[in-house]
Amino acid sequence: MNKPTTEQQLIIEGAGCASCVGKIETALKNTHGVERAEMNFADRTVLVSGTAETEALINAIESAGYNAKALNDSPGSDALEDKEAADWAYYKKLIRDTVIALSLGIPLMIYGLLIGEMTVKTTFQRGAWLVVGLLTLGVMYFSGKHFYVGAWNSLKNHSANMDTLIALGTGTAWIYSMLVVFVPDVFPLMARHVYFEATAMIIGLIDLGLALELKARGKTSEAIKRLIGLQAKTATVIRDNKEVQIAIEQVLLNDVIKVRPGEKVPVDGVVVEGHTSIDESMLTGEPMPVEKEQDDEVVAGTLNKSGMILFKATRVGKDTALAQIISMVKRAQNSKPPIGRLADVISAYFVPVVMIISVLSALAWLNFGPEPALAFAIVSATTVLIIACPCALGLATPMSVMVGVGKAAEAGVLIRNGEALQTASKITAMVLDKTGTITEGTPKVTDIVVANASNEKSVLQLAASLEDGSEHPLAMAIVESAHDQDIELLKTEGFNAITGMGVEGRCEGKALLFGNSKLMATKGVDIGNYSEKAQALAKEAKTPMYFAVDGQLAAIIAVADPIKPDSVAAIKRLQASGIRVIMLTGDNKETAAAVAKKAAISEFFAEVLPEDKANKVQELQWQGDVVGMTGDGINDAPALALADVGFAIGTGTDVAIESADITLMRGSLHGLADAIAVSKATLRNIKQNLFGAFIYNVAGIPFAAGVLYPFFGVLLSPVIAGAAMAFSSLTVVSNANRLRLFKAKDH
Amino acid sequence: MMMINIVGLAIIALIIWWFWLYKPDQTVTDSNEVLIEVKNGVYSPASIQVSANQPVTLKFLRKDESPCSEVLLIPSLDISEQLTLNEVTPIHLENVPQGEHTFHCQMQMYRGVLTVV
């Protein structure tokens, strides 16, 4: 088979001069299958037509000494527009099919209801019903062809789906009716009934259901559409000292990009010039604009509010934070929580089981039914096939997950998969790391109590010199305090961090120790009655640390890390939803108690070494709790991984937190309460959907088979079954859509 | 009546055999690319056998307008892909564990199996 000729556009990297154009074009033209290759030097793209694979083209360009990539690897909105156009075309087709089928079905049904003569008794009736039968065949072809082709293909593949049921149901009704028309004498007089109206109505109603479902489905992906819509389409790049407006797919790493006030940041990068404030709320949910100046990171999709900036692109295409968020949300939207697995197992066996029930039902009527038994058998078999709705069962979980995960993303909560979503809804205990989670994570020196030292300044100089280079937040607070006071730092030697206790080192010939009381006790430093002073500081929610010089206590330095303004409110929201909130900190007990009290938390673990965080999570699990752990995602990785659900508090738009099940893109703990609220709402929605779908099928199928007939003389009409089936899956999708109205509480 | 009952039971036996007991032939491929058409409610081919030693790219060409065919899932490999209409969506697989990996749409109405030997 010949491959069709296609056009492909590639972006070229490393083409610095006009002479590269010829080299690249020649390399491409020498590639097998290339008919034409034209390079646009201004935007560094090349348009290739022919039958060659993209990979072969990239290899050719690479062997010519350049790099290349296909121009379709960004989460651009074009694909989305294509999808919407395709959905719209399909919707119009379904509506047209519905109109054709119902134009025949409705008059026939009205005739049946008013006149009631849907039987073949006279020659005239035979002729008239033959015409109607042929018209119904036309409806089956024009409006229902997709059911029959789909059913036939599935059947050939030894599988069965919704098409199989509809094709068998409507086909049986039509064939039976045509047999009645052609050979009426074969059938008992009472069984000479035709069901053309059922065939036409069922096809029309199910097409209508599919069309409405398609519309409703479109709404379930609104969140992802909004995220994709954040992506700018063009960027102003400085190339050869000139501003060039290019498509964002053509932006290369290290390009310098200009963003004016009111424009979106097109790719991720670092500011090289200018100062501005940027609205990141669309990604993080954080309402306040963030100030940006040189060396600060900017993120694709965010909105430049005030000043003009130049920034250097550090992540483009699929690598931007926005693209990663989109792909993570898409992946999560399509993943299934465990609650949906039973429905999956049932779906896999559903259709053949319904076919068997249909045959059994027909046999039961033929054996035990009243006259006309044959007509009853045909009606019940057809109705069973038509009423059974595997779609409602199959759609119940994915539709809710799609909306729930999207809703969470809108609130700056990224849920990794369906399992995390389900477990988050069941959390009974939430462990919060103190620093950076409950508190700002940027501690400041508040007190220096001098013991055996000359003055505060010399204490701070030595302590800051020792801590310089350490990345511990408390150490950084000491160094920053020294910088603020213009204190020059000295050179230290033999720096050694003692996990869970503090640090030691030498400076200007002095042995320095800085850390908690355990460190002082281990190293034999007498702290005398200074422990009381330390306790007093701790009760004020400050973290006191001892500083010793040459084995003598020199001072206590206290550092405090303010609680985030909205932590208390968010913690109360968690507690109000019945969750035990537990604080975890490496701080001493007094400080931990003071911080916990301020944060309205009654349970805490203090003096926990970093490696013990995971053990504390496990202790709670052993107590029978479903444990959520919230931390910064880096230091707390083992605890996050061990917890039933790990929540990583991101800083801004840092989404690459692999150890977390759920990433909160803003620092506020309200994100945590939102995540749990949205998980609970989604799970409730899934349960409603599954319950509805199960009950519908469990009750509908026996009803269609005629179990009520012996008691009440009622047998369901296939047309009613068709309407019920068409609207059952629509109900599931619409119920999932209700989740779009979910709003996290005001905060 | 006896005859009708026998025919009915035979139909039931046929359904059980056709849908559950019969093992269809697999498309065995040595190539590292397999084109799978998504059309008229089915994946074609729906049953593919590949060798465990080599990477393979499953190229899904969606020609089916129905939104049901839009999402492809391979749960055992944690893969979910959106299939664009009238376009090929490649899924590159490497080091896939031996055994059967089913792929299907969200509702499991479109079904296929990838067997790695």
Coordinates of N, CA and C in Angstrom, one line a residue, chain A residues 107-233:
Chain A
P107 N -45.4 9.3 13.9 CA -46.7 9.1 13.3 C -47.2 7.6 13.5
L108 N -46.2 6.7 13.3 CA -46.6 5.3 13.4 C -47.1 5.0 14.9
M109 N -46.4 5.6 15.8 CA -46.8 5.3 17.2 C -48.1 5.9 17.5
I110 N -48.3 7.1 17.0 CA -49.6 7.8 17.2 C -50.8 7.0 16.6
Y111 N -50.5 6.5 15.4 CA -51.5 5.6 14.7 C -51.8 4.4 15.5
G112 N -50.7 3.8 16.1 CA -50.9 2.6 16.9 C -51.8 2.9 18.1
L113 N -51.5 4.1 18.8 CA -52.2 4.4 20.0 C -53.7 4.8 19.7
L114 N -53.9 5.5 18.6 CA -55.2 6.0 18.3 C -56.1 4.9 17.6
I115 N -55.5 4.3 16.6 CA -56.3 3.3 15.9 C -56.1 1.9 16.4
G116 N -54.9 1.6 16.8 CA -54.6 0.3 17.5 C -54.4 -0.8 16.5
E117 N -54.6 -0.6 15.2 CA -54.5 -1.7 14.2 C -53.1 -1.9 13.7
M118 N -52.2 -2.4 14.5 CA -50.8 -2.7 14.0 C -50.7 -4.2 13.6
T119 N -51.7 -4.7 13.0 CA -51.7 -6.1 12.7 C -51.9 -6.4 11.2
V120 N -51.6 -7.6 10.8 CA -51.7 -7.9 9.3 C -52.8 -8.9 9.2
K121 N -54.0 -8.4 8.7 CA -55.1 -9.4 8.6 C -55.7 -9.4 7.2
T122 N -55.6 -8.3 6.5 CA -56.1 -8.2 5.1 C -55.0 -8.0 4.1
T123 N -55.3 -8.2 2.9 CA -54.3 -8.0 1.8 C -53.9 -6.5 1.7
F124 N -54.9 -5.6 2.0 CA -54.5 -4.2 2.0 C -53.5 -3.9 3.1
Q125 N -53.8 -4.5 4.2 CA -52.9 -4.2 5.4 C -51.5 -4.8 5.0
R126 N -51.4 -5.9 4.3 CA -50.1 -6.5 4.0 C -49.4 -5.4 3.1
G127 N -50.1 -4.9 2.1 CA -49.4 -4.0 1.2 C -49.0 -2.7 1.9
A128 N -49.9 -2.2 2.8 CA -49.5 -0.9 3.5 C -48.4 -1.2 4.4
W129 N -48.4 -2.3 5.2 CA -47.3 -2.5 6.1 C -46.0 -2.8 5.4
L130 N -46.1 -3.4 4.2 CA -44.9 -3.6 3.4 C -44.2 -2.3 3.1
V131 N -45.0 -1.3 2.7 CA -44.4 0.0 2.4 C -43.8 0.6 3.7
V132 N -44.5 0.5 4.8 CA -44.0 1.0 6.1 C -42.7 0.3 6.4
G133 N -42.7 -1.1 6.2 CA -41.5 -1.9 6.5 C -40.3 -1.4 5.7
L134 N -40.5 -1.1 4.4 CA -39.4 -0.6 3.5 C -38.9 0.8 4.0
L135 N -39.9 1.6 4.4 CA -39.5 2.9 4.9 C -38.7 2.8 6.2
T136 N -39.1 1.8 7.0 CA -38.3 1.5 8.3 C -36.9 1.1 7.9
L137 N -36.8 0.3 6.9 CA -35.5 -0.2 6.4 C -34.7 1.0 6.0
G138 N -35.3 2.0 5.4 CA -34.6 3.3 5.0 C -34.1 4.0 6.3
V139 N -34.9 4.0 7.3 CA -34.5 4.6 8.6 C -33.3 3.9 9.2
M140 N -33.5 2.5 9.1 CA -32.4 1.7 9.7 C -31.1 2.0 8.9
Y141 N -31.2 2.2 7.6 CA -30.0 2.5 6.9 C -29.4 3.9 7.1
F142 N -30.3 4.9 7.0 CA -29.8 6.3 7.1 C -29.5 6.7 8.6
S143 N -30.4 6.3 9.5 CA -30.2 6.8 10.9 C -29.5 5.8 11.8
G144 N -29.6 4.5 11.4 CA -29.1 3.5 12.4 C -27.9 2.7 11.8
K145 N -27.4 3.1 10.6 CA -26.4 2.2 10.0 C -25.2 2.0 11.0
H146 N -24.9 3.1 11.7 CA -23.7 3.0 12.6 C -23.9 1.9 13.6
F147 N -25.1 1.6 14.1 CA -25.3 0.5 15.1 C -25.1 -0.8 14.4
Y148 N -25.6 -1.0 13.2 CA -25.4 -2.3 12.6 C -24.0 -2.6 12.1
V149 N -23.3 -1.6 11.6 CA -21.9 -1.8 11.2 C -21.1 -2.1 12.4
G150 N -21.3 -1.3 13.5 CA -20.6 -1.5 14.7 C -20.8 -2.8 15.3
A151 N -22.1 -3.3 15.3 CA -22.4 -4.6 15.9 C -21.8 -5.7 15.1
W152 N -21.8 -5.6 13.7 CA -21.2 -6.6 12.9 C -19.7 -6.7 13.1
N153 N -19.1 -5.5 13.2 CA -17.6 -5.5 13.4 C -17.2 -6.1 14.8
S154 N -18.0 -5.8 15.8 CA -17.7 -6.3 17.1 C -17.9 -7.8 17.1
L155 N -19.0 -8.2 16.5 CA -19.3 -9.7 16.4 C -18.2 -10.5 15.8
K156 N -17.7 -9.9 14.7 CA -16.5 -10.6 14.0 C -15.3 -10.7 14.9
N157 N -15.2 -9.7 15.8 CA -14.1 -9.6 16.7 C -14.4 -10.4 18.0
H158 N -15.4 -11.1 18.1 CA -15.8 -11.9 19.3 C -16.0 -11.0 20.5
S159 N -16.5 -9.7 20.2 CA -16.8 -8.9 21.3 C -18.2 -8.3 21.1
A160 N -18.8 -7.7 22.1 CA -20.1 -7.2 22.0 C -20.2 -5.9 22.7
N161 N -21.0 -4.9 22.2 CA -21.1 -3.6 22.8 C -22.6 -3.2 22.7
M162 N -22.7 -1.9 23.0 CA -24.1 -1.3 23.0 C -24.7 -1.5 21.6
D163 N -23.9 -1.3 20.5 CA -24.4 -1.4 19.2 C -25.0 -2.8 19.0
T164 N -24.3 -3.8 19.6 CA -24.8 -5.2 19.4 C -26.3 -5.3 19.9
L165 N -26.5 -4.7 21.1 CA -27.8 -4.8 21.7 C -28.9 -4.1 20.9
I166 N -28.5 -2.9 20.4 CA -29.5 -2.1 19.7 C -29.8 -2.8 18.3
A167 N -28.7 -3.2 17.6 CA -28.8 -3.8 16.3 C -29.7 -5.1 16.5
L168 N -29.4 -5.9 17.5 CA -30.2 -7.2 17.7 C -31.6 -6.9 18.0
G169 N -31.8 -5.9 18.9 CA -33.2 -5.5 19.3 C -34.0 -5.0 18.2
T170 N -33.5 -4.0 17.5 CA -34.3 -3.4 16.4 C -34.4 -4.3 15.2
G171 N -33.3 -5.1 15.0 CA -33.3 -6.0 13.9 C -34.3 -7.1 14.1
T172 N -34.4 -7.7 15.3 CA -35.4 -8.7 15.6 C -36.8 -8.2 15.4
A173 N -37.1 -7.0 15.8 CA -38.4 -6.4 15.7 C -38.8 -6.3 14.2
W174 N -37.8 -5.8 13.4 CA -38.0 -5.5 12.0 C -38.2 -6.9 11.3
I175 N -37.3 -7.8 11.5 CA -37.4 -9.1 10.8 C -38.7 -9.8 11.1
Y176 N -39.1 -9.8 12.4 CA -40.3 -10.5 12.8 C -41.5 -9.8 12.0
S177 N -41.5 -8.5 12.0 CA -42.6 -7.7 11.4 C -42.6 -8.0 9.9
M178 N -41.5 -8.1 9.3 CA -41.5 -8.4 7.8 C -42.0 -9.8 7.5
L179 N -41.6 -10.7 8.4 CA -42.1 -12.1 8.2 C -43.6 -12.1 8.4
V180 N -44.1 -11.4 9.3 CA -45.6 -11.3 9.4 C -46.2 -10.7 8.2
V181 N -45.5 -9.8 7.6 CA -46.1 -9.2 6.3 C -46.0 -10.2 5.2
F182 N -44.9 -10.8 5.0 CA -44.7 -11.7 3.9 C -45.4 -13.1 4.0
V183 N -45.3 -13.7 5.2 CA -45.9 -15.0 5.4 C -46.8 -15.0 6.7
P184 N -47.9 -14.2 6.6 CA -48.8 -14.1 7.8 C -49.4 -15.4 8.2
D185 N -49.6 -16.3 7.3 CA -50.2 -17.6 7.6 C -49.4 -18.4 8.6
V186 N -48.1 -18.2 8.6 CA -47.2 -19.0 9.4 C -47.5 -18.7 10.9
F187 N -48.0 -17.5 11.2 CA -48.2 -17.0 12.6 C -49.6 -17.2 13.0
P188 N -49.9 -17.5 14.3 CA -51.2 -17.5 14.8 C -51.9 -16.1 14.6
L189 N -53.1 -16.1 14.4 CA -53.8 -14.8 14.1 C -53.5 -13.7 15.1
M190 N -53.4 -14.1 16.4 CA -53.2 -13.0 17.4 C -51.7 -12.5 17.4
A191 N -50.8 -13.3 16.8 CA -49.4 -12.9 16.8 C -49.0 -12.2 15.5
R192 N -50.0 -11.8 14.7 CA -49.7 -11.1 13.4 C -49.6 -9.6 13.7
H193 N -48.7 -9.3 14.5 CA -48.5 -7.9 14.9 C -47.2 -7.4 14.3
V194 N -47.1 -6.1 13.9 CA -45.9 -5.6 13.4 C -45.3 -4.5 14.4
Y195 N -44.0 -4.4 14.4 CA -43.3 -3.5 15.4 C -42.4 -2.5 14.7
F196 N -42.8 -2.1 13.5 CA -42.0 -1.1 12.8 C -41.8 0.2 13.5
E197 N -42.9 0.6 14.3 CA -42.8 1.8 15.0 C -41.7 1.7 16.1
A198 N -41.6 0.5 16.7 CA -40.6 0.3 17.7 C -39.2 0.5 17.2
T199 N -38.9 -0.1 16.0 CA -37.6 0.0 15.4 C -37.3 1.4 15.1
A200 N -38.2 2.2 14.5 CA -37.9 3.5 14.1 C -37.7 4.4 15.4
M201 N -38.6 4.2 16.3 CA -38.6 5.0 17.5 C -37.3 4.8 18.3
I202 N -36.9 3.5 18.5 CA -35.7 3.2 19.2 C -34.5 3.8 18.6
I203 N -34.4 3.7 17.3 CA -33.2 4.3 16.6 C -33.2 5.8 16.8
G204 N -34.4 6.4 16.7 CA -34.5 7.9 16.8 C -34.1 8.3 18.3
L205 N -34.7 7.6 19.2 CA -34.5 8.0 20.6 C -33.0 7.8 21.0
I206 N -32.4 6.7 20.6 CA -31.0 6.4 21.0 C -30.1 7.4 20.3
D207 N -30.4 7.7 19.1 CA -29.6 8.8 18.4 C -29.7 10.1 19.2
L208 N -30.9 10.4 19.6 CA -31.1 11.6 20.3 C -30.3 11.6 21.7
G209 N -30.4 10.5 22.3 CA -29.7 10.3 23.6 C -28.2 10.5 23.4
L210 N -27.7 9.9 22.3 CA -26.2 10.0 22.0 C -25.9 11.5 21.7
A211 N -26.7 12.2 21.0 CA -26.5 13.6 20.7 C -26.4 14.4 22.0
L212 N -27.4 14.2 22.8 CA -27.5 15.0 24.1 C -26.3 14.6 25.0
E213 N -25.9 13.4 25.0 CA -24.8 12.9 25.8 C -23.5 13.6 25.3
L214 N -23.4 13.7 24.0 CA -22.2 14.3 23.4 C -22.1 15.7 23.9
K215 N -23.2 16.5 23.9 CA -23.2 17.8 24.4 C -22.8 17.9 25.8
A216 N -23.4 17.0 26.6 CA -23.1 17.0 28.1 C -21.7 16.7 28.3
R217 N -21.1 15.7 27.5 CA -19.7 15.3 27.7 C -18.8 16.5 27.5
G218 N -19.1 17.3 26.5 CA -18.3 18.5 26.2 C -18.1 19.3 27.4
K219 N -19.1 19.4 28.2 CA -19.0 20.3 29.5 C -18.1 19.6 30.5
T220 N -18.0 18.3 30.5 CA -17.2 17.7 31.5 C -15.7 18.0 31.3
S221 N -15.3 18.4 30.1 CA -13.9 18.7 29.9 C -13.7 20.2 29.9
E222 N -14.6 21.0 30.5 CA -14.4 22.4 30.5 C -13.1 22.9 31.2
A223 N -12.8 22.2 32.3 CA -11.6 22.6 33.1 C -10.3 22.5 32.3
I224 N -10.2 21.4 31.5 CA -9.0 21.2 30.7 C -9.0 22.2 29.6
K225 N -10.2 22.5 29.1 CA -10.2 23.5 28.0 C -9.7 24.8 28.5
R226 N -10.1 25.1 29.8 CA -9.7 26.4 30.3 C -8.2 26.4 30.5
L227 N -7.6 25.3 30.9 CA -6.2 25.2 31.1 C -5.5 25.4 29.8
I228 N -6.0 24.7 28.8 CA -5.3 24.8 27.4 C -5.5 26.2 26.9
G229 N -6.6 26.8 27.2 CA -6.9 28.2 26.8 C -5.9 29.2 27.4
L230 N -5.2 28.8 28.5 CA -4.3 29.7 29.1 C -3.1 29.9 28.3
Q231 N -2.8 28.9 27.4 CA -1.6 29.0 26.6 C -1.6 30.1 25.6
A232 N -0.6 31.0 25.6 CA -0.5 32.0 24.6 C -0.3 31.4 23.3
K233 N -0.7 32.1 22.2 CA -0.5 31.5 20.9 C 0.8 32.0 20.2

